[in-house]
PDB file of C-alpha atoms in Angstrom:
ATOM      1  CA  MET A   1      -0.089   0.211  -0.058  1.00 45.00           C
ATOM      2  CA  ALA A   2       1.615   2.715  -1.070  1.00 54.00           C
ATOM      3  CA  PHE A   3       1.559   5.923   1.560  1.00 51.00           C
ATOM      4  CA  LEU A   4       2.648   9.783   0.745  1.00 61.00           C
ATOM      5  CA  ARG A   5       3.915  11.941   3.244  1.00 59.00           C
ATOM      6  CA  GLU A   6       3.972  15.728   1.925  1.00 58.00           C
ATOM      7  CA  GLY A   7       7.210  17.348   1.483  1.00 50.00           C
ATOM      8  CA  ASN A   8       7.958  20.977   1.818  1.00 44.00           C
ATOM      9  CA  SER A   9       6.351  22.581  -1.162  1.00 43.00           C
ATOM     10  CA  ALA A  10       9.271  25.096  -1.014  1.00 40.00           C
ATOM     11  CA  ASP A  11      11.546  22.580  -2.544  1.00 41.00           C
ATOM     12  CA  ARG A  12       9.480  22.590  -5.847  1.00 40.00           C
ATOM     13  CA  PRO A  13      10.317  24.711  -8.472  1.00 38.00           C
ATOM     14  CA  ALA A  14       7.904  27.537  -8.554  1.00 38.00           C
ATOM     15  CA  GLN A  15       6.008  28.068 -12.149  1.00 39.00           C
ATOM     16  CA  CYS A  16       3.670  30.523 -12.968  1.00 37.00           C
ATOM     17  CA  LEU A  17       0.613  30.021 -15.582  1.00 38.00           C
ATOM     18  CA  ASP A  18       0.844  30.843 -19.150  1.00 39.00           C
ATOM     19  CA  GLN A  19       0.223  34.026 -19.349  1.00 36.00           C
ATOM     20  CA  ALA A  20      -1.785  33.476 -22.560  1.00 37.00           C
ATOM     21  CA  VAL A  21      -4.261  31.977 -20.371  1.00 46.00           C
ATOM     22  CA  ALA A  22      -7.057  34.257 -19.266  1.00 53.00           C
ATOM     23  CA  LEU A  23      -7.916  34.121 -15.343  1.00 61.00           C
ATOM     24  CA  PRO A  24     -11.169  35.203 -13.822  1.00 70.00           C
ATOM     25  CA  ARG A  25     -10.632  38.707 -12.473  1.00 70.00           C
ATOM     26  CA  ASP A  26     -12.012  37.109  -9.017  1.00 84.00           C
ATOM     27  CA  LEU A  27      -9.625  34.171  -8.726  1.00 94.00           C
ATOM     28  CA  VAL A  28      -8.877  33.420  -5.152  1.00 96.00           C
ATOM     29  CA  LYS A  29      -5.053  32.107  -4.238  1.00 97.00           C
ATOM     30  CA  VAL A  30      -5.243  29.285  -1.993  1.00 98.00           C
ATOM     31  CA  ARG A  31      -2.364  26.632  -0.471  1.00 98.00           C
ATOM     32  CA  SER A  32      -4.790  23.471  -1.087  1.00 98.00           C
ATOM     33  CA  LEU A  33      -7.558  22.322  -3.010  1.00 98.00           C
ATOM     34  CA  PHE A  34      -9.505  18.954  -2.461  1.00 98.00           C
ATOM     35  CA  ILE A  35     -12.299  17.475  -4.343  1.00 98.00           C
ATOM     36  CA  SER A  36     -13.772  14.610  -4.410  1.00 98.00           C
ATOM     37  CA  ASP A  37     -16.516  12.035  -5.720  1.00 97.00           C
ATOM     38  CA  VAL A  38     -16.771  13.884  -9.223  1.00 97.00           C
ATOM     39  CA  HIS A  39     -18.169  10.567 -11.012  1.00 96.00           C
ATOM     40  CA  LEU A  40     -16.913  11.402 -14.458  1.00 97.00           C
ATOM     41  CA  GLY A  41     -18.513   8.878 -16.955  1.00 96.00           C
ATOM     42  CA  THR A  42     -22.056   9.379 -15.417  1.00 93.00           C
ATOM     43  CA  ARG A  43     -25.120  11.820 -16.390  1.00 90.00           C
ATOM     44  CA  GLY A  44     -25.077  12.892 -13.008  1.00 89.00           C
ATOM     45  CA  CYS A  45     -21.841  14.617 -12.904  1.00 95.00           C
ATOM     46  CA  GLN A  46     -21.716  18.347 -13.053  1.00 94.00           C
ATOM     47  CA  ALA A  47     -18.349  18.930 -14.938  1.00 97.00           C
ATOM     48  CA  GLU A  48     -19.102  22.218 -15.852  1.00 96.00           C
ATOM     49  CA  ARG A  49     -19.660  23.644 -12.457  1.00 96.00           C
ATOM     50  CA  LEU A  50     -16.067  21.781 -11.405  1.00 97.00           C
ATOM     51  CA  ILE A  51     -14.195  23.051 -14.523  1.00 97.00           C
ATOM     52  CA  ASP A  52     -15.590  26.658 -13.270  1.00 96.00           C
ATOM     53  CA  PHE A  53     -14.669  26.227  -9.842  1.00 97.00           C
ATOM     54  CA  LEU A  54     -11.335  24.953 -10.826  1.00 97.00           C
ATOM     55  CA  ARG A  55     -10.811  28.034 -12.704  1.00 96.00           C
ATOM     56  CA  HIS A  56     -11.480  30.227 -10.098  1.00 96.00           C
ATOM     57  CA  HIS A  57      -9.355  28.713  -7.526  1.00 97.00           C
ATOM     58  CA  ASP A  58      -5.537  28.900  -7.970  1.00 97.00           C
ATOM     59  CA  ALA A  59      -3.959  25.983  -5.787  1.00 98.00           C
ATOM     60  CA  GLU A  60      -0.316  24.936  -5.062  1.00 97.00           C
ATOM     61  CA  THR A  61      -1.485  21.630  -4.454  1.00 98.00           C
ATOM     62  CA  VAL A  62      -4.854  19.944  -5.673  1.00 98.00           C
ATOM     63  CA  TYR A  63      -5.578  16.452  -3.989  1.00 98.00           C
ATOM     64  CA  LEU A  64      -8.126  14.337  -5.798  1.00 98.00           C
ATOM     65  CA  VAL A  65      -9.640  12.372  -3.410  1.00 98.00           C
ATOM     66  CA  GLY A  66     -10.917   9.236  -4.847  1.00 96.00           C
ATOM     67  CA  ASP A  67     -14.005   8.473  -6.951  1.00 96.00           C
ATOM     68  CA  ILE A  68     -13.104  10.993  -9.886  1.00 97.00           C
ATOM     69  CA  VAL A  69     -13.831   8.944 -12.601  1.00 97.00           C
ATOM     70  CA  ASP A  70     -16.633   5.908 -12.187  1.00 94.00           C
ATOM     71  CA  GLY A  71     -15.397   2.976 -13.334  1.00 93.00           C
ATOM     72  CA  TRP A  72     -18.518   1.007 -12.042  1.00 86.00           C
ATOM     73  CA  TYR A  73     -20.579   3.067 -14.252  1.00 86.00           C
ATOM     74  CA  LEU A  74     -18.470   2.972 -17.391  1.00 92.00           C
ATOM     75  CA  ARG A  75     -18.426  -0.828 -17.144  1.00 87.00           C
ATOM     76  CA  SER A  76     -22.033  -1.451 -17.878  1.00 85.00           C
ATOM     77  CA  SER A  77     -22.724   1.767 -19.944  1.00 87.00           C
ATOM     78  CA  TRP A  78     -20.559   4.115 -21.687  1.00 91.00           C
ATOM     79  CA  TYR A  79     -20.866   7.952 -21.301  1.00 95.00           C
ATOM     80  CA  TRP A  80     -18.173  10.265 -21.888  1.00 96.00           C
ATOM     81  CA  PRO A  81     -19.329  13.922 -23.050  1.00 97.00           C
ATOM     82  CA  SER A  82     -16.883  16.725 -23.979  1.00 97.00           C
ATOM     83  CA  ALA A  83     -17.407  18.326 -20.808  1.00 97.00           C
ATOM     84  CA  HIS A  84     -16.118  15.336 -18.806  1.00 98.00           C
ATOM     85  CA  ASN A  85     -13.008  15.466 -21.350  1.00 97.00           C
ATOM     86  CA  ALA A  86     -12.532  18.983 -20.519  1.00 97.00           C
ATOM     87  CA  VAL A  87     -12.485  18.230 -16.535  1.00 98.00           C
ATOM     88  CA  VAL A  88      -9.224  15.839 -17.361  1.00 96.00           C
ATOM     89  CA  GLN A  89      -8.059  18.365 -19.665  1.00 96.00           C
ATOM     90  CA  GLU A  90      -8.287  21.228 -17.130  1.00 97.00           C
ATOM     91  CA  LEU A  91      -6.406  18.829 -14.514  1.00 97.00           C
ATOM     92  CA  VAL A  92      -3.656  17.859 -17.369  1.00 95.00           C
ATOM     93  CA  GLU A  93      -3.191  21.786 -17.727  1.00 96.00           C
ATOM     94  CA  LEU A  94      -2.733  22.016 -13.914  1.00 96.00           C
ATOM     95  CA  ALA A  95       0.118  19.814 -13.494  1.00 95.00           C
ATOM     96  CA  ARG A  96       1.826  21.066 -16.859  1.00 94.00           C
ATOM     97  CA  HIS A  97       1.680  24.539 -15.333  1.00 94.00           C
ATOM     98  CA  GLY A  98       3.454  23.083 -12.243  1.00 94.00           C
ATOM     99  CA  LYS A  99       0.831  22.550  -9.880  1.00 97.00           C
ATOM    100  CA  ARG A 100       0.909  19.468  -7.427  1.00 97.00           C
ATOM    101  CA  LEU A 101      -1.600  16.948  -7.825  1.00 98.00           C
ATOM    102  CA  VAL A 102      -2.251  13.815  -5.668  1.00 98.00           C
ATOM    103  CA  TYR A 103      -4.860  11.199  -6.708  1.00 98.00           C
ATOM    104  CA  VAL A 104      -6.353   9.518  -3.724  1.00 97.00           C
ATOM    105  CA  ALA A 105      -7.796   6.428  -5.253  1.00 95.00           C
ATOM    106  CA  GLY A 106     -11.265   5.397  -4.641  1.00 94.00           C
ATOM    107  CA  ASN A 107     -13.856   2.442  -4.645  1.00 91.00           C
ATOM    108  CA  HIS A 108     -15.674   3.637  -8.170  1.00 92.00           C
ATOM    109  CA  ASP A 109     -12.462   4.174  -9.678  1.00 92.00           C
ATOM    110  CA  GLU A 110     -10.574   1.309  -7.784  1.00 91.00           C
ATOM    111  CA  PHE A 111      -8.674   0.454 -11.221  1.00 93.00           C
ATOM    112  CA  VAL A 112      -6.322   3.179 -10.513  1.00 93.00           C
ATOM    113  CA  ARG A 113      -4.886   1.320  -7.337  1.00 93.00           C
ATOM    114  CA  ASP A 114      -3.094  -0.946  -9.900  1.00 94.00           C
ATOM    115  CA  TYR A 115      -1.364   2.296 -10.333  1.00 95.00           C
ATOM    116  CA  VAL A 116      -0.608   3.131  -6.645  1.00 95.00           C
ATOM    117  CA  GLY A 117       2.978   4.526  -6.013  1.00 95.00           C
ATOM    118  CA  SER A 118       3.337   6.000  -9.910  1.00 95.00           C
ATOM    119  CA  THR A 119       3.450   9.436 -11.382  1.00 94.00           C
ATOM    120  CA  PHE A 120       1.616  10.145 -14.526  1.00 91.00           C
ATOM    121  CA  GLY A 121       2.292  13.496 -16.477  1.00 88.00           C
ATOM    122  CA  GLY A 122       2.753  14.922 -12.850  1.00 91.00           C
ATOM    123  CA  VAL A 123      -0.035  13.442 -10.984  1.00 95.00           C
ATOM    124  CA  GLU A 124       0.981  11.412  -8.253  1.00 97.00           C
ATOM    125  CA  VAL A 125      -1.288   8.107  -7.326  1.00 97.00           C
ATOM    126  CA  VAL A 126      -1.582   7.046  -3.968  1.00 97.00           C
ATOM    127  CA  GLU A 127      -3.651   4.869  -1.421  1.00 95.00           C
ATOM    128  CA  HIS A 128      -3.852   7.753   1.180  1.00 96.00           C
ATOM    129  CA  ALA A 129      -1.357  10.675   1.787  1.00 97.00           C
ATOM    130  CA  ILE A 130      -0.439  12.768   5.085  1.00 98.00           C
ATOM    131  CA  HIS A 131      -1.047  16.564   4.512  1.00 98.00           C
ATOM    132  CA  ARG A 132       1.010  19.006   6.644  1.00 97.00           C
ATOM    133  CA  GLY A 133      -1.418  21.790   7.115  1.00 97.00           C
ATOM    134  CA  ILE A 134       0.125  25.354   7.913  1.00 94.00           C
ATOM    135  CA  ASP A 135      -1.849  25.105  11.009  1.00 87.00           C
ATOM    136  CA  GLY A 136       0.707  22.464  11.672  1.00 92.00           C
ATOM    137  CA  ARG A 137      -1.415  19.640  12.127  1.00 95.00           C
ATOM    138  CA  ASP A 138      -1.164  16.336   9.907  1.00 98.00           C
ATOM    139  CA  TYR A 139      -4.216  15.639   7.925  1.00 98.00           C
ATOM    140  CA  LEU A 140      -4.623  12.096   6.606  1.00 98.00           C
ATOM    141  CA  VAL A 141      -6.006  12.336   3.244  1.00 98.00           C
ATOM    142  CA  VAL A 142      -8.303   9.123   2.301  1.00 97.00           C
ATOM    143  CA  HIS A 143     -11.468   8.168   0.404  1.00 96.00           C
ATOM    144  CA  GLY A 144     -12.742   6.552   2.779  1.00 93.00           C
ATOM    145  CA  ASP A 145     -13.995   3.388   1.329  1.00 89.00           C
ATOM    146  CA  HIS A 146     -11.920   0.765   3.107  1.00 85.00           C
ATOM    147  CA  PHE A 147     -14.360   2.161   6.287  1.00 77.00           C
ATOM    148  CA  ASP A 148     -17.959   1.399   4.847  1.00 62.00           C
ATOM    149  CA  LEU A 149     -18.650  -2.255   5.822  1.00 51.00           C
ATOM    150  CA  VAL A 150     -21.400  -2.376   2.982  1.00 40.00           C
ATOM    151  CA  VAL A 151     -18.554  -1.660   0.434  1.00 38.00           C
ATOM    152  CA  ARG A 152     -16.033  -3.774   2.161  1.00 44.00           C
ATOM    153  CA  HIS A 153     -18.527  -7.072   3.174  1.00 37.00           C
ATOM    154  CA  ALA A 154     -21.479  -6.684   0.797  1.00 37.00           C
ATOM    155  CA  ARG A 155     -20.190  -5.229  -2.518  1.00 42.00           C
ATOM    156  CA  TRP A 156     -23.584  -6.591  -4.448  1.00 36.00           C
ATOM    157  CA  LEU A 157     -25.608  -4.348  -1.914  1.00 37.00           C
ATOM    158  CA  ALA A 158     -23.263  -1.476  -2.532  1.00 39.00           C
ATOM    159  CA  LEU A 159     -23.828  -2.047  -6.308  1.00 42.00           C
ATOM    160  CA  LEU A 160     -27.596  -1.895  -6.097  1.00 39.00           C
ATOM    161  CA  GLY A 161     -27.580   1.075  -3.830  1.00 46.00           C
ATOM    162  CA  ASP A 162     -25.466   2.894  -6.414  1.00 50.00           C
ATOM    163  CA  PHE A 163     -28.201   1.947  -9.019  1.00 49.00           C
ATOM    164  CA  GLY A 164     -30.750   3.529  -6.969  1.00 50.00           C
ATOM    165  CA  TYR A 165     -28.485   6.540  -6.196  1.00 51.00           C
ATOM    166  CA  ARG A 166     -27.987   7.234  -9.621  1.00 55.00           C
ATOM    167  CA  THR A 167     -31.734   7.059 -10.737  1.00 54.00           C
ATOM    168  CA  ALA A 168     -32.466   9.698  -7.855  1.00 52.00           C
ATOM    169  CA  LEU A 169     -29.500  11.450  -9.534  1.00 54.00           C
ATOM    170  CA  ALA A 170     -30.713  11.333 -12.694  1.00 57.00           C
ATOM    171  CA  SER A 171     -33.892  13.408 -11.293  1.00 59.00           C
ATOM    172  CA  ASN A 172     -31.707  16.003  -9.839  1.00 61.00           C
ATOM    173  CA  VAL A 173     -30.472  16.787 -13.524  1.00 62.00           C
ATOM    174  CA  TRP A 174     -33.915  17.063 -14.741  1.00 60.00           C
ATOM    175  CA  LEU A 175     -35.684  19.040 -12.002  1.00 60.00           C
ATOM    176  CA  ASN A 176     -32.634  21.584 -11.956  1.00 61.00           C
ATOM    177  CA  TRP A 177     -33.163  21.884 -15.606  1.00 60.00           C
ATOM    178  CA  ILE A 178     -36.736  23.260 -15.071  1.00 65.00           C
ATOM    179  CA  ARG A 179     -36.117  25.316 -12.119  1.00 59.00           C
ATOM    180  CA  SER A 180     -32.939  26.944 -14.209  1.00 67.00           C
ATOM    181  CA  ARG A 181     -35.677  27.740 -16.423  1.00 71.00           C
ATOM    182  CA  PHE A 182     -37.450  29.377 -13.785  1.00 68.00           C
ATOM    183  CA  GLY A 183     -34.090  31.350 -12.327  1.00 69.00           C
ATOM    184  CA  LEU A 184     -34.265  29.053  -9.205  1.00 63.00           C
ATOM    185  CA  ALA A 185     -31.063  27.992  -7.438  1.00 65.00           C
ATOM    186  CA  TYR A 186     -29.469  24.416  -7.762  1.00 63.00           C
ATOM    187  CA  TRP A 187     -31.090  21.768  -5.471  1.00 54.00           C
ATOM    188  CA  SER A 188     -30.228  18.289  -4.929  1.00 59.00           C
ATOM    189  CA  PHE A 189     -33.348  15.889  -4.423  1.00 47.00           C
ATOM    190  CA  SER A 190     -31.155  12.925  -4.173  1.00 51.00           C
ATOM    191  CA  SER A 191     -29.033  15.020  -1.045  1.00 56.00           C
ATOM    192  CA  TRP A 192     -32.238  16.207   0.525  1.00 48.00           C
ATOM    193  CA  ALA A 193     -33.841  12.376   0.543  1.00 51.00           C
ATOM    194  CA  LYS A 194     -31.049  10.753   1.541  1.00 53.00           C
ATOM    195  CA  LEU A 195     -30.337  12.898   4.903  1.00 52.00           C
ATOM    196  CA  ARG A 196     -33.915  12.295   5.969  1.00 50.00           C
ATOM    197  CA  VAL A 197     -33.428   8.745   6.103  1.00 46.00           C
ATOM    198  CA  LYS A 198     -32.876   7.837   9.608  1.00 42.00           C
ATOM    199  CA  ASN A 199     -30.347   4.659   8.427  1.00 49.00           C
ATOM    200  CA  ALA A 200     -28.680   7.101   6.170  1.00 48.00           C
ATOM    201  CA  VAL A 201     -27.874  10.003   9.153  1.00 46.00           C
ATOM    202  CA  ASN A 202     -26.893   6.944  11.722  1.00 51.00           C
ATOM    203  CA  HIS A 203     -24.326   5.674   8.861  1.00 63.00           C
ATOM    204  CA  ILE A 204     -22.617   8.987   8.219  1.00 72.00           C
ATOM    205  CA  GLY A 205     -22.286   9.472  12.017  1.00 68.00           C
ATOM    206  CA  ARG A 206     -20.947   6.151  12.461  1.00 83.00           C
ATOM    207  CA  PHE A 207     -18.373   7.063   9.295  1.00 87.00           C
ATOM    208  CA  GLU A 208     -17.085  10.195  10.541  1.00 91.00           C
ATOM    209  CA  GLU A 209     -16.236   8.045  13.981  1.00 89.00           C
ATOM    210  CA  VAL A 210     -14.427   5.637  12.222  1.00 89.00           C
ATOM    211  CA  LEU A 211     -12.539   7.524  10.053  1.00 93.00           C
ATOM    212  CA  SER A 212     -11.271  10.057  13.066  1.00 94.00           C
ATOM    213  CA  LEU A 213     -10.087   6.974  14.866  1.00 91.00           C
ATOM    214  CA  GLU A 214      -8.485   5.743  11.817  1.00 92.00           C
ATOM    215  CA  ALA A 215      -6.304   9.216  11.705  1.00 96.00           C
ATOM    216  CA  ARG A 216      -5.628   9.128  15.286  1.00 96.00           C
ATOM    217  CA  ARG A 217      -3.982   5.556  14.187  1.00 94.00           C
ATOM    218  CA  HIS A 218      -1.756   7.128  11.972  1.00 96.00           C
ATOM    219  CA  ASP A 219      -0.761   9.928  14.426  1.00 97.00           C
ATOM    220  CA  ALA A 220      -2.786  12.906  12.586  1.00 98.00           C
ATOM    221  CA  GLU A 221      -4.652  15.125  13.987  1.00 97.00           C
ATOM    222  CA  GLY A 222      -7.210  15.417  11.107  1.00 97.00           C
ATOM    223  CA  VAL A 223      -8.981  13.519   8.492  1.00 98.00           C
ATOM    224  CA  ILE A 224      -9.915  14.716   4.866  1.00 98.00           C
ATOM    225  CA  CYS A 225     -11.984  12.314   3.175  1.00 97.00           C
ATOM    226  CA  GLY A 226     -15.137  11.930   0.510  1.00 96.00           C
ATOM    227  CA  HIS A 227     -17.117   8.914  -0.191  1.00 92.00           C
ATOM    228  CA  ILE A 228     -20.325   9.633   1.488  1.00 89.00           C
ATOM    229  CA  HIS A 229     -21.111  12.842  -0.456  1.00 89.00           C
ATOM    230  CA  HIS A 230     -21.877  14.802   2.581  1.00 90.00           C
ATOM    231  CA  ALA A 231     -19.667  17.599   2.879  1.00 95.00           C
ATOM    232  CA  ALA A 232     -18.801  18.555   6.760  1.00 95.00           C
ATOM    233  CA  MET A 233     -16.091  19.830   9.176  1.00 97.00           C
ATOM    234  CA  HIS A 234     -16.141  19.476  12.708  1.00 97.00           C
ATOM    235  CA  ASP A 235     -14.122  18.358  16.027  1.00 96.00           C
ATOM    236  CA  GLU A 236     -16.495  16.311  17.516  1.00 93.00           C
ATOM    237  CA  PHE A 237     -14.619  13.083  17.681  1.00 94.00           C
ATOM    238  CA  GLY A 238     -11.369  15.157  19.186  1.00 94.00           C
ATOM    239  CA  ILE A 239      -9.845  14.955  15.527  1.00 95.00           C
ATOM    240  CA  ARG A 240     -10.608  17.636  12.639  1.00 97.00           C
ATOM    241  CA  TYR A 241     -13.055  15.954  10.410  1.00 97.00           C
ATOM    242  CA  ILE A 242     -13.283  17.010   6.921  1.00 98.00           C
ATOM    243  CA  ASN A 243     -15.441  15.652   4.207  1.00 97.00           C
ATOM    244  CA  THR A 244     -14.911  17.048   0.748  1.00 98.00           C
ATOM    245  CA  GLY A 245     -18.827  16.625  -0.453  1.00 96.00           C
ATOM    246  CA  ASP A 246     -19.101  15.693  -4.126  1.00 96.00           C
ATOM    247  CA  TRP A 247     -19.780  17.043  -7.476  1.00 97.00           C
ATOM    248  CA  VAL A 248     -22.983  15.433  -8.471  1.00 92.00           C
ATOM    249  CA  GLU A 249     -25.027  16.523  -5.798  1.00 85.00           C
ATOM    250  CA  SER A 250     -23.772  19.220  -3.319  1.00 89.00           C
ATOM    251  CA  CYS A 251     -21.111  20.863  -5.616  1.00 95.00           C
ATOM    252  CA  THR A 252     -18.516  21.469  -3.068  1.00 97.00           C
ATOM    253  CA  GLY A 253     -14.942  21.429  -2.065  1.00 98.00           C
ATOM    254  CA  VAL A 254     -12.400  22.526   0.431  1.00 98.00           C
ATOM    255  CA  VAL A 255      -9.825  24.712   0.509  1.00 98.00           C
ATOM    256  CA  GLU A 256      -6.625  25.336   2.715  1.00 98.00           C
ATOM    257  CA  HIS A 257      -6.378  29.300   2.800  1.00 97.00           C
ATOM    258  CA  GLN A 258      -2.849  30.901   2.811  1.00 96.00           C
ATOM    259  CA  ASP A 259      -3.678  31.525   6.729  1.00 96.00           C
ATOM    260  CA  GLY A 260      -4.311  27.831   7.047  1.00 96.00           C
ATOM    261  CA  ARG A 261      -7.874  28.242   7.694  1.00 96.00           C
ATOM    262  CA  PHE A 262      -9.951  25.394   5.935  1.00 97.00           C
ATOM    263  CA  GLU A 263     -13.096  26.131   4.218  1.00 98.00           C
ATOM    264  CA  ILE A 264     -16.170  23.838   2.529  1.00 98.00           C
ATOM    265  CA  ILE A 265     -16.485  25.927  -0.920  1.00 97.00           C
ATOM    266  CA  ARG A 266     -20.242  25.308  -1.926  1.00 95.00           C
ATOM    267  CA  TRP A 267     -20.076  25.959  -5.284  1.00 95.00           C
ATOM    268  CA  ALA A 268     -23.643  25.959  -6.635  1.00 88.00           C
ATOM    269  CA  GLU A 269     -24.677  28.459  -4.207  1.00 86.00           C
ATOM    270  CA  ALA A 270     -21.369  30.499  -4.462  1.00 83.00           C
ATOM    271  CA  ARG A 271     -22.136  30.940  -8.467  1.00 80.00           C
ATOM    272  CA  PRO A 272     -25.809  29.710  -8.944  1.00 63.00           C
ATOM    273  CA  ARG A 273     -26.814  32.453 -11.761  1.00 49.00           C
ATOM    274  CA  GLN A 274     -24.056  32.303 -13.415  1.00 55.00           C
ATOM    275  CA  MET A 275     -23.832  28.398 -14.356  1.00 54.00           C
ATOM    276  CA  SER A 276     -27.723  27.655 -14.303  1.00 48.00           C
ATOM    277  CA  GLY A 277     -28.252  29.003 -17.831  1.00 44.00           C
ATOM    278  CA  GLU A 278     -26.802  28.369 -21.308  1.00 36.00           C
ATOM    279  CA  ALA A 279     -23.262  29.632 -20.039  1.00 37.00           C
ATOM    280  CA  SER A 280     -22.641  26.330 -18.943  1.00 39.00           C
ATOM    281  CA  VAL A 281     -19.894  23.992 -20.520  1.00 38.00           C
ATOM    282  CA  VAL A 282     -22.599  21.684 -21.414  1.00 33.00           C
ATOM    283  CA  PRO A 283     -26.165  22.945 -20.766  1.00 31.00           C
ATOM    284  CA  PHE A 284     -28.122  20.436 -18.575  1.00 27.00           C
ATOM    285  CA  ALA A 285     -30.559  19.924 -21.744  1.00 26.00           C
ATOM    286  CA  ARG A 286     -27.546  18.388 -23.787  1.00 26.00           C
ATOM    287  CA  ALA A 287     -25.961  16.715 -20.904  1.00 28.00           C
ATOM    288  CA  VAL A 288     -29.046  14.150 -20.368  1.00 25.00           C
ATOM    289  CA  ALA A 289     -29.426  13.954 -24.118  1.00 25.00           C
TER     290      ALA A 289
END
């Protein structure tokens, strides 16, 4: 199992972005950026929002915290529109311009685990990593599927649940296409339904506790993970727990600011109008075609 401990970023050569690339005026410079559960290859993936998010945040290090590509879905039904390819190109460009990219393998992109310990085009592939924050804490960075009992011991149940989940996500696309026509903000039906099921709420709480214990086992003071599509940040178990959320429901990512402060960015709320109409990379109407 490959394990990465972050080195001193000062040892890496500083490279500037190509001046020919038009950068947004409200570009935010951050130290680190964490995203997970993009699920490229599925109709629920909100690739255009992710591209917009990446272009508005200039990070020294980008952690891809698992389930970036959905191999489960692609094996049964191939779906790869131009917007999904654009996400890959955007990440490749970041690495080409000297940004550090760390790919932490997840369960939907478990094929990546065959390449753990390798580096491709400037992208480091790992099972998990330790991120040293400016606040002096060590953070275990891991997708989290190893600590989900359903995924580990009842794979058939996880696949069945994944089918039902994708059905709910499909309803998100149509519902929000209609909402955008009335000038309403993005809203996730699947997320709303999930958090109102008692067992799901209990599962999230147990998952957070187990991940906090795993961080402590690695002598870390925090954990940054994904997997359950529920962005959160708290210290309830004596460990700083941070979940990056996802890019199919909540459209959330986590940034570490230059002052060491971590923040969950909810991009669908931060830029609802700009991304709700025809200005999107791929409008909702074409994304579901």
